[in-house]
Amino acid sequence: MNRFDNVIKGMLVLETEVIRGQVGVKDGKIACIADETAVLEAERVMDCGSSYVFPGMIDTHVHCFSNPDEGFEPTSRSAAVGGITTFLDMPYDLPKPITDVAVFEEKVVRLEQQSVVDIALWATISKYNGTGQIVPLAEAGAVAFKMSTFETDPYRFPRIPDQEIMQAMRLIEQTGLRAAFHSENNEMIVELIREYQESGKVYPRAHMETRPPVTETSEVLKLMEFAYWTGVKLHIVHVSHPETVELIKLFRQRGVQVTCETCYPYLLLDVNDLERMGPRAKMNPPLREPEDVAGLWRHVNEGQIDLICSDHAPWGIEKKEIGDDNIFLSASGLPGVEILVPLLFDRAVMQGGMSPVQFAKLMSQHPAEVFGIADKGRIAVGCDADLTVIDPQGATLVDETKLRSHSKLTPFHGKQLQGRIQYTVVRGTVVYDGEDITVEPGFGRFVPGMASKRRKVESR
Ligand SMILES: [Zn+2]
């Protein structure tokens, strides 16, 4: 009889159903899926009882190094505690954004020394004449390319001019990878912020008023038309408004390959929270009206939003509190990799009645499919044995002081949630046991993108 390294028993969340069953793991891969009556011999057996055994959850939108005080170790520990088995790290790093192969390779080395979960890496381009590195970065293993139509930072996170976007899209199309965009209208927002500041309108809600929905929808419309002419696979990050999804539906009907995500705050908070909490609830794009939140949920439930992620941005308190008297001065973004899954499991599955199968699609399967990470995202024979075990009877208290990230502030501080991350399993090994991280930094591996030369060599 086949002897497994590890057998994990529980309520398995498969692609179309939940079964009481067991997963046999061999060499870090799922080697067998059986019902509860089968006798599987193994070195170790983990009985998760009536807990859900989900495919490992994937956070596609994480910024480890926007703040150099953070880095892979705190973020990956945070991820493991939050039930995330793989994350995709954004390229807008300080001091060096990921715009060429040399910095990309350095980042791969650092990742494999410091992480406790698996990580894939985004790449980007510099503002002018940056497209020459696109094909080499794809071959080095970049998972996708991220660009912005809004100038967050002229060096680290620049606005890419239209002609440069077209050129980049043509090249990215050749690699088969996805081009993703932060889509906000730079001209309108800069002008609105100038007007507001001049007239002393610097209250928290002004952050939303200076970034009205049209600043998102107008840029998304442009990018989809660019994708129509270049044939590139497009991904719209952090959709904040339901009208954006309506436009995406139209362009899908026209044959444009466009996917989209929203982030947990847009589903769980609204502009009244920004008004109440100020900088702590400031992000780009901003929180919207309650009816817009309801609209986003409708699109999630109808399957028009492909995935939900965190947009983890690990700013310390000092970068936030400077905006207490003027919202425009504080950093934008929230930590999230540790609370994304607990918050959404509570709201969507426990309170909202979403099926565990649907939840797995949003948090595991679609993230892997959209970004071409074929070994992950499903409980299926041959896939990596990445699992997120959630006890629906357990409880989680969100305590910002205990977050593993450098960032120790969240609008969700003090929230009591139903459901608890019981185990996080990466390639068959428990990396978080419900209490502590159980592996050393360096356990985590680099996950190469689908145009990687590395991947082609390995699979030979
Ligand atoms: Zn982001």
Short mmCIF file of C-alpha atoms and ligand atoms in Angstrom, two decimals:
data_model
loop_
_atom_site.label_atom_id
_atom_site.label_comp_id
_atom_site.label_asym_id
_atom_site.label_seq_id
_atom_site.Cartn_x
_atom_site.Cartn_y
_atom_site.Cartn_z
CA MET A 1 0.00 0.00 0.00
CA ASN A 2 1.06 3.53 -0.78
CA ARG A 3 2.44 5.14 2.39
CA PHE A 4 1.94 8.89 2.65
CA ASP A 5 4.06 11.46 4.46
CA ASN A 6 0.98 13.04 5.88
CA VAL A 7 -2.77 12.53 5.88
CA ILE A 8 -5.14 15.38 6.62
CA LYS A 9 -8.76 14.63 7.49
CA GLY A 10 -11.69 17.02 7.60
CA MET A 11 -14.43 18.64 5.52
CA LEU A 12 -12.58 18.92 2.21
CA VAL A 13 -13.62 21.84 0.02
CA LEU A 14 -13.24 20.45 -3.50
CA GLU A 15 -14.02 22.17 -6.80
CA THR A 16 -17.74 21.37 -6.83
CA GLU A 17 -18.57 19.92 -3.41
CA VAL A 18 -17.63 19.60 0.23
CA ILE A 19 -16.97 16.03 1.39
CA ARG A 20 -15.94 14.50 4.68
CA GLY A 21 -12.70 12.98 3.53
CA GLN A 22 -8.94 12.87 3.62
CA VAL A 23 -5.99 14.11 1.64
CA GLY A 24 -2.83 12.00 1.29
CA VAL A 25 0.35 14.05 0.88
CA LYS A 26 3.59 12.77 -0.64
CA ASP A 27 6.66 14.97 -1.24
CA GLY A 28 4.64 18.13 -0.67
CA LYS A 29 2.05 17.26 -3.30
CA ILE A 30 -1.52 16.05 -3.02
CA ALA A 31 -1.17 12.37 -3.94
CA CYS A 32 -4.63 11.12 -3.12
CA ILE A 33 -8.11 12.32 -2.18
CA ALA A 34 -10.30 9.76 -0.46
CA ASP A 35 -13.56 9.60 1.44
CA GLU A 36 -13.53 9.12 5.21
CA THR A 37 -13.81 5.32 5.06
CA ALA A 38 -10.57 4.71 3.14
CA VAL A 39 -7.57 3.44 5.10
CA LEU A 40 -4.53 5.56 4.28
CA GLU A 41 -1.22 4.75 5.89
CA ALA A 42 0.94 7.69 6.79
CA GLU A 43 3.80 8.93 8.95
CA ARG A 44 1.50 11.53 10.46
CA VAL A 45 -2.27 11.97 10.57
CA MET A 46 -3.89 15.33 11.24
CA ASP A 47 -7.54 15.01 12.10
CA CYS A 48 -9.25 18.37 11.63
CA GLY A 49 -12.63 17.04 12.71
CA SER A 50 -15.47 19.13 11.32
CA SER A 51 -13.25 22.00 10.22
CA TYR A 52 -13.19 23.05 6.59
CA VAL A 53 -10.03 22.06 4.74
CA PHE A 54 -9.81 24.67 1.99
CA PRO A 55 -7.27 24.81 -0.81
CA GLY A 56 -4.49 27.16 0.35
CA MET A 57 -5.64 30.75 0.05
CA ILE A 58 -3.73 33.13 -2.19
CA ASP A 59 -3.43 36.87 -1.64
CA THR A 60 -2.58 38.32 -5.05
CA HIS A 61 -1.97 41.88 -3.89
CA VAL A 62 0.59 42.50 -1.15
CA HIS A 63 3.14 45.29 -0.72
CA CYS A 64 5.99 44.00 1.49
CA PHE A 65 8.53 46.67 0.66
CA SER A 66 6.56 49.88 0.08
CA ASN A 67 7.72 50.35 3.63
CA PRO A 68 11.31 49.06 4.08
CA ASP A 69 10.54 48.52 7.80
CA GLU A 70 8.34 45.59 6.79
CA GLY A 71 9.89 42.97 4.47
CA PHE A 72 9.27 39.30 3.79
CA GLU A 73 9.64 37.95 7.31
CA PRO A 74 6.89 39.98 9.03
CA THR A 75 4.60 39.86 6.00
CA SER A 76 4.95 36.13 5.46
CA ARG A 77 4.41 35.40 9.17
CA SER A 78 1.34 37.61 9.03
CA ALA A 79 0.19 35.69 5.95
CA ALA A 80 0.65 32.29 7.59
CA VAL A 81 -1.32 33.37 10.67
CA GLY A 82 -4.03 34.68 8.34
CA GLY A 83 -4.38 31.38 6.45
CA ILE A 84 -2.56 32.60 3.33
CA THR A 85 -0.31 29.93 1.84
CA THR A 86 0.96 31.97 -1.15
CA PHE A 87 1.04 35.66 -1.85
CA LEU A 88 1.99 37.74 -4.86
CA ASP A 89 4.27 40.59 -3.86
CA MET A 90 3.93 43.92 -5.62
CA PRO A 91 6.92 45.54 -7.34
CA TYR A 92 6.81 49.07 -5.88
CA ASP A 93 9.72 48.51 -3.51
CA LEU A 94 11.94 50.96 -1.70
CA PRO A 95 14.72 51.54 -2.38
CA LYS A 96 14.51 49.75 -5.74
CA PRO A 97 11.28 49.04 -7.63
CA ILE A 98 11.33 45.76 -9.57
CA THR A 99 12.05 47.11 -13.06
CA ASP A 100 14.96 44.91 -14.19
CA VAL A 101 16.21 41.35 -13.91
CA ALA A 102 19.06 42.12 -11.51
CA VAL A 103 16.75 43.55 -8.79
CA PHE A 104 14.24 40.80 -9.51
CA GLU A 105 16.85 38.08 -8.91
CA GLU A 106 18.02 39.78 -5.69
CA LYS A 107 14.44 39.75 -4.47
CA VAL A 108 14.08 36.03 -5.24
CA VAL A 109 17.15 35.29 -3.11
CA ARG A 110 15.84 37.39 -0.22
CA LEU A 111 12.45 35.73 -0.44
CA GLU A 112 13.91 32.24 -0.19
CA GLN A 113 15.92 33.24 2.88
CA GLN A 114 13.19 35.06 4.76
CA SER A 115 9.72 33.79 3.96
CA VAL A 116 7.62 31.18 5.76
CA VAL A 117 5.03 30.88 2.95
CA ASP A 118 5.38 30.70 -0.84
CA ILE A 119 5.62 33.92 -2.82
CA ALA A 120 5.30 34.92 -6.47
CA LEU A 121 6.66 38.27 -7.60
CA TRP A 122 5.13 41.05 -9.65
CA ALA A 123 7.28 43.23 -11.88
CA THR A 124 6.77 46.73 -13.25
CA ILE A 125 8.40 49.17 -15.67
CA SER A 126 10.14 52.48 -15.07
CA LYS A 127 8.37 55.57 -16.35
CA TYR A 128 10.27 56.19 -19.60
CA ASN A 129 11.84 53.59 -21.89
CA GLY A 130 11.21 50.90 -19.32
CA THR A 131 9.58 48.35 -21.60
CA GLY A 132 12.86 46.73 -22.74
CA GLN A 133 12.94 44.70 -19.51
CA ILE A 134 9.48 43.19 -19.93
CA VAL A 135 10.45 40.00 -21.77
CA PRO A 136 13.58 39.37 -19.64
CA LEU A 137 11.55 39.86 -16.44
CA ALA A 138 8.91 37.42 -17.68
CA GLU A 139 11.62 34.86 -18.42
CA ALA A 140 13.14 35.46 -14.97
CA GLY A 141 9.81 34.39 -13.46
CA ALA A 142 7.68 37.49 -12.92
CA VAL A 143 4.07 36.42 -12.31
CA ALA A 144 2.50 39.51 -13.96
CA PHE A 145 3.15 43.20 -14.60
CA LYS A 146 1.64 46.02 -12.60
CA MET A 147 1.40 49.61 -13.79
CA SER A 148 -0.45 52.70 -12.71
CA THR A 149 -2.30 55.54 -14.41
CA PHE A 150 -1.96 57.55 -11.20
CA GLU A 151 1.28 59.01 -9.91
CA THR A 152 1.54 57.75 -6.34
CA ASP A 153 5.29 58.40 -6.27
CA PRO A 154 7.31 59.66 -9.28
CA TYR A 155 10.10 57.13 -8.73
CA ARG A 156 8.65 54.18 -6.85
CA PHE A 157 5.05 54.14 -8.16
CA PRO A 158 4.81 56.41 -11.24
CA ARG A 159 2.01 57.19 -13.68
CA ILE A 160 2.86 55.48 -16.97
CA PRO A 161 2.07 57.63 -20.04
CA ASP A 162 -0.46 56.21 -22.53
CA GLN A 163 1.97 55.54 -25.35
CA GLU A 164 4.23 53.65 -22.95
CA ILE A 165 1.23 51.63 -21.73
CA MET A 166 0.40 50.61 -25.31
CA GLN A 167 4.00 49.55 -25.93
CA ALA A 168 4.09 47.63 -22.64
CA MET A 169 0.82 45.86 -23.43
CA ARG A 170 2.09 44.69 -26.82
CA LEU A 171 5.17 43.16 -25.19
CA ILE A 172 3.30 41.67 -22.23
CA GLU A 173 0.84 40.09 -24.66
CA GLN A 174 3.78 38.18 -26.19
CA THR A 175 4.74 36.76 -22.78
CA GLY A 176 1.22 35.45 -22.09
CA LEU A 177 1.28 37.12 -18.67
CA ARG A 178 -1.29 39.58 -17.41
CA ALA A 179 -1.01 43.38 -17.37
CA ALA A 180 -2.59 44.83 -14.24
CA PHE A 181 -3.40 48.43 -13.49
CA HIS A 182 -4.02 50.76 -10.65
CA SER A 183 -6.65 52.78 -12.50
CA GLU A 184 -7.30 56.29 -11.29
CA ASN A 185 -7.47 59.49 -13.34
CA ASN A 186 -4.40 61.49 -12.39
CA GLU A 187 -5.42 64.85 -13.89
CA MET A 188 -8.81 65.01 -12.23
CA ILE A 189 -7.57 63.90 -8.83
CA VAL A 190 -4.57 66.24 -8.72
CA GLU A 191 -6.77 69.18 -9.65
CA LEU A 192 -9.52 68.28 -7.17
CA ILE A 193 -7.03 67.87 -4.32
CA ARG A 194 -5.50 71.25 -5.17
CA GLU A 195 -8.93 72.92 -5.07
CA TYR A 196 -9.90 71.23 -1.82
CA GLN A 197 -6.64 72.04 -0.05
CA GLU A 198 -6.81 75.69 -1.16
CA SER A 199 -10.26 76.06 0.31
CA GLY A 200 -9.30 74.27 3.53
CA LYS A 201 -11.51 71.24 2.88
CA VAL A 202 -9.20 68.66 4.43
CA TYR A 203 -11.70 66.62 6.47
CA PRO A 204 -11.56 62.78 6.08
CA ARG A 205 -14.46 62.53 3.62
CA ALA A 206 -12.61 64.91 1.29
CA HIS A 207 -10.40 61.97 0.36
CA MET A 208 -13.40 60.32 -1.30
CA GLU A 209 -14.81 63.56 -2.73
CA THR A 210 -11.55 64.26 -4.55
CA ARG A 211 -11.53 60.74 -6.04
CA PRO A 212 -15.13 60.40 -7.28
CA PRO A 213 -16.14 57.13 -9.03
CA VAL A 214 -15.60 58.64 -12.49
CA THR A 215 -11.86 58.89 -11.72
CA GLU A 216 -11.81 55.09 -11.55
CA THR A 217 -14.29 54.21 -14.30
CA SER A 218 -12.84 56.57 -16.92
CA GLU A 219 -9.36 55.05 -16.60
CA VAL A 220 -10.64 51.47 -16.61
CA LEU A 221 -12.58 52.24 -19.80
CA LYS A 222 -9.42 53.53 -21.48
CA LEU A 223 -7.34 50.54 -20.41
CA MET A 224 -9.91 48.05 -21.67
CA GLU A 225 -9.91 49.78 -25.04
CA PHE A 226 -6.09 49.57 -25.09
CA ALA A 227 -6.40 45.87 -24.27
CA TYR A 228 -8.87 45.49 -27.15
CA TRP A 229 -6.28 46.77 -29.61
CA THR A 230 -3.28 44.92 -28.17
CA GLY A 231 -4.95 41.63 -27.19
CA VAL A 232 -3.23 41.65 -23.80
CA LYS A 233 -4.81 39.90 -20.85
CA LEU A 234 -5.84 42.72 -18.52
CA HIS A 235 -6.44 42.74 -14.78
CA ILE A 236 -7.98 45.65 -12.89
CA VAL A 237 -6.78 45.80 -9.29
CA HIS A 238 -8.76 47.08 -6.31
CA VAL A 239 -12.10 47.84 -7.99
CA SER A 240 -13.96 50.11 -5.57
CA HIS A 241 -17.20 50.82 -7.41
CA PRO A 242 -19.90 48.64 -9.02
CA GLU A 243 -20.03 50.80 -12.18
CA THR A 244 -16.48 49.67 -12.95
CA VAL A 245 -17.70 46.08 -12.99
CA GLU A 246 -20.58 47.01 -15.33
CA LEU A 247 -18.00 48.36 -17.80
CA ILE A 248 -15.88 45.23 -17.41
CA LYS A 249 -18.94 43.10 -18.25
CA LEU A 250 -19.42 45.07 -21.49
CA PHE A 251 -15.83 44.60 -22.58
CA ARG A 252 -15.88 40.89 -21.73
CA GLN A 253 -18.79 40.60 -24.16
CA ARG A 254 -16.56 42.24 -26.78
CA GLY A 255 -13.93 39.56 -26.27
CA VAL A 256 -11.47 41.50 -24.12
CA GLN A 257 -9.78 39.17 -21.62
CA VAL A 258 -10.28 41.27 -18.54
CA THR A 259 -10.34 40.06 -14.95
CA CYS A 260 -10.77 42.09 -11.79
CA GLU A 261 -10.42 42.02 -8.06
CA THR A 262 -11.77 43.95 -5.15
CA CYS A 263 -10.16 44.26 -1.73
CA TYR A 264 -11.68 43.38 1.61
CA PRO A 265 -12.16 46.98 2.86
CA TYR A 266 -14.42 47.86 -0.09
CA LEU A 267 -16.75 45.03 0.93
CA LEU A 268 -16.66 45.58 4.68
CA LEU A 269 -16.46 49.37 5.16
CA ASP A 270 -17.93 52.47 3.55
CA VAL A 271 -17.24 56.19 3.42
CA ASN A 272 -18.93 56.71 6.78
CA ASP A 273 -16.11 54.68 8.31
CA LEU A 274 -13.59 56.99 6.61
CA GLU A 275 -15.44 59.94 8.11
CA ARG A 276 -15.39 58.34 11.55
CA MET A 277 -11.87 56.90 11.56
CA GLY A 278 -9.92 59.26 9.29
CA PRO A 279 -6.42 58.14 8.16
CA ARG A 280 -6.88 54.66 9.62
CA ALA A 281 -9.49 54.00 6.90
CA LYS A 282 -7.72 55.87 4.08
CA MET A 283 -6.81 53.95 0.95
CA ASN A 284 -6.71 54.47 -2.83
CA PRO A 285 -9.23 54.28 -4.36
CA PRO A 286 -11.29 55.45 -1.38
CA LEU A 287 -14.14 53.81 0.49
CA ARG A 288 -17.48 54.44 -1.26
CA GLU A 289 -21.13 54.92 -0.32
CA PRO A 290 -23.05 52.09 1.43
CA GLU A 291 -25.13 51.41 -1.73
CA ASP A 292 -21.89 50.98 -3.71
CA VAL A 293 -20.70 48.39 -1.20
CA ALA A 294 -23.99 46.53 -1.71
CA GLY A 295 -23.42 46.74 -5.47
CA LEU A 296 -19.95 45.23 -5.15
CA TRP A 297 -21.35 42.34 -3.11
CA ARG A 298 -23.92 41.70 -5.85
CA HIS A 299 -21.12 41.46 -8.41
CA VAL A 300 -19.13 39.14 -6.11
CA ASN A 301 -22.14 36.86 -5.70
CA GLU A 302 -22.86 36.87 -9.43
CA GLY A 303 -19.28 35.86 -10.20
CA GLN A 304 -18.32 39.08 -12.00
CA ILE A 305 -15.51 39.87 -9.56
CA ASP A 306 -12.88 37.17 -10.00
CA LEU A 307 -11.11 37.36 -6.68
CA ILE A 308 -10.77 39.22 -3.39
CA CYS A 309 -7.39 40.25 -1.98
CA SER A 310 -5.92 42.48 0.70
CA ASP A 311 -3.75 45.21 -0.91
CA HIS A 312 -1.68 44.84 2.27
CA ALA A 313 0.20 48.13 2.80
CA PRO A 314 2.22 48.02 6.00
CA TRP A 315 2.38 51.68 7.05
CA GLY A 316 3.30 52.42 10.64
CA ILE A 317 1.21 54.67 12.84
CA GLU A 318 3.53 57.63 12.18
CA LYS A 319 2.62 57.65 8.48
CA LYS A 320 -1.07 57.72 9.37
CA GLU A 321 -1.39 60.13 12.30
CA ILE A 322 0.24 63.00 10.36
CA GLY A 323 -3.07 63.13 8.52
CA ASP A 324 -5.22 63.55 11.64
CA ASP A 325 -5.87 67.22 10.87
CA ASN A 326 -5.49 67.01 7.09
CA ILE A 327 -6.52 63.74 5.46
CA PHE A 328 -4.38 64.45 2.39
CA LEU A 329 -1.15 64.18 4.41
CA SER A 330 -1.55 60.60 5.61
CA ALA A 331 -0.33 57.50 3.77
CA SER A 332 -2.93 55.48 1.84
CA GLY A 333 -3.39 51.80 2.47
CA LEU A 334 -4.04 49.29 5.25
CA PRO A 335 -2.44 46.10 6.47
CA GLY A 336 -4.55 43.09 5.54
CA VAL A 337 -2.74 39.86 4.84
CA GLU A 338 -3.40 38.58 8.38
CA ILE A 339 -7.10 39.46 8.59
CA LEU A 340 -8.36 39.12 5.00
CA VAL A 341 -9.45 35.49 5.31
CA PRO A 342 -10.89 35.62 8.86
CA LEU A 343 -12.89 38.79 8.08
CA LEU A 344 -14.29 37.48 4.81
CA PHE A 345 -15.01 33.98 6.08
CA ASP A 346 -17.03 35.54 8.89
CA ARG A 347 -18.93 37.95 6.63
CA ALA A 348 -19.36 35.95 3.44
CA VAL A 349 -19.68 32.35 4.64
CA MET A 350 -20.87 32.51 8.26
CA GLN A 351 -23.12 35.59 7.97
CA GLY A 352 -23.73 35.88 4.23
CA GLY A 353 -24.49 32.26 3.40
CA MET A 354 -21.85 31.96 0.66
CA SER A 355 -20.99 28.31 0.08
CA PRO A 356 -17.49 27.17 1.07
CA VAL A 357 -17.02 26.05 -2.55
CA GLN A 358 -17.70 29.58 -3.79
CA PHE A 359 -15.43 31.05 -1.12
CA ALA A 360 -12.62 28.73 -2.26
CA LYS A 361 -13.07 29.94 -5.83
CA LEU A 362 -12.66 33.58 -4.81
CA MET A 363 -9.76 33.06 -2.42
CA SER A 364 -7.82 30.13 -3.91
CA GLN A 365 -8.82 28.83 -7.32
CA HIS A 366 -9.41 32.06 -9.24
CA PRO A 367 -6.27 33.78 -7.90
CA ALA A 368 -4.24 30.80 -9.15
CA GLU A 369 -6.04 30.71 -12.50
CA VAL A 370 -5.91 34.45 -13.20
CA PHE A 371 -2.15 34.51 -12.60
CA GLY A 372 -1.31 31.12 -14.10
CA ILE A 373 -0.02 29.43 -10.95
CA ALA A 374 -1.03 25.97 -12.06
CA ASP A 375 0.29 24.00 -9.05
CA LYS A 376 -1.81 25.87 -6.54
CA GLY A 377 -5.37 26.90 -5.75
CA ARG A 378 -7.16 23.54 -5.76
CA ILE A 379 -7.40 20.37 -3.75
CA ALA A 380 -6.59 18.06 -6.65
CA VAL A 381 -4.11 15.24 -7.20
CA GLY A 382 -0.79 16.63 -8.40
CA CYS A 383 -1.29 20.10 -6.90
CA ASP A 384 0.89 21.44 -4.09
CA ALA A 385 -0.50 20.35 -0.72
CA ASP A 386 -1.33 23.91 0.34
CA LEU A 387 -4.30 23.97 2.70
CA THR A 388 -6.11 26.52 4.83
CA VAL A 389 -7.98 24.83 7.67
CA ILE A 390 -10.78 26.90 9.21
CA ASP A 391 -12.81 25.88 12.23
CA PRO A 392 -16.28 27.42 11.73
CA GLN A 393 -17.12 26.90 15.43
CA GLY A 394 -14.04 28.82 16.56
CA ALA A 395 -13.78 32.54 17.15
CA THR A 396 -11.25 35.21 16.19
CA LEU A 397 -10.74 38.54 17.89
CA VAL A 398 -9.03 41.13 15.69
CA ASP A 399 -6.35 42.71 17.87
CA GLU A 400 -4.19 45.21 16.03
CA THR A 401 -1.51 45.18 18.73
CA LYS A 402 -0.85 41.50 17.92
CA LEU A 403 -0.55 41.79 14.13
CA ARG A 404 2.77 40.30 12.92
CA SER A 405 3.12 43.09 10.37
CA HIS A 406 5.04 46.29 11.09
CA SER A 407 1.67 47.96 10.67
CA LYS A 408 -0.31 47.71 13.88
CA LEU A 409 -3.48 49.56 13.09
CA THR A 410 -6.68 48.42 11.46
CA PRO A 411 -10.23 49.77 11.27
CA PHE A 412 -11.32 46.28 12.34
CA HIS A 413 -9.59 46.41 15.73
CA GLY A 414 -11.76 44.81 18.40
CA LYS A 415 -13.99 42.92 15.97
CA GLN A 416 -15.17 39.52 17.11
CA LEU A 417 -15.41 37.07 14.21
CA GLN A 418 -16.95 33.65 13.82
CA GLY A 419 -14.44 31.13 12.47
CA ARG A 420 -10.80 30.57 13.30
CA ILE A 421 -7.73 29.67 11.27
CA GLN A 422 -6.76 26.32 12.74
CA TYR A 423 -3.85 25.35 10.48
CA THR A 424 -2.01 26.81 7.54
CA VAL A 425 -0.29 24.10 5.50
CA VAL A 426 2.27 24.81 2.77
CA ARG A 427 3.43 21.92 0.57
CA GLY A 428 2.27 19.41 3.17
CA THR A 429 4.00 21.11 6.12
CA VAL A 430 2.15 22.95 8.87
CA VAL A 431 3.52 26.50 8.93
CA TYR A 432 0.99 27.81 11.47
CA ASP A 433 -0.74 25.61 14.05
CA GLY A 434 -3.37 28.01 15.32
CA GLU A 435 -1.00 29.44 17.93
CA ASP A 436 2.46 29.86 16.48
CA ILE A 437 4.53 29.83 13.33
CA THR A 438 6.05 26.36 13.16
CA VAL A 439 8.73 26.72 10.46
CA GLU A 440 11.87 28.81 10.16
CA PRO A 441 12.32 31.73 7.76
CA GLY A 442 13.50 30.25 4.46
CA PHE A 443 10.84 27.55 4.36
CA GLY A 444 8.90 29.59 1.82
CA ARG A 445 9.71 29.18 -1.86
CA PHE A 446 9.64 31.34 -4.93
CA VAL A 447 6.73 30.57 -7.24
CA PRO A 448 7.80 31.35 -10.82
CA GLY A 449 5.36 32.83 -13.32
CA MET A 450 4.22 30.85 -16.34
CA ALA A 451 6.66 32.46 -18.79
CA SER A 452 9.61 31.61 -16.55
CA LYS A 453 12.61 29.83 -18.06
CA ARG A 454 13.13 28.32 -14.62
CA ARG A 455 9.73 26.62 -14.82
CA LYS A 456 10.49 25.18 -18.28
CA VAL A 457 13.77 23.69 -17.06
CA GLU A 458 12.16 22.21 -13.94
CA SER A 459 9.33 20.54 -15.81
CA ARG A 460 11.62 18.85 -18.33
ZN ZN B 1 -1.76 47.98 -4.07
#
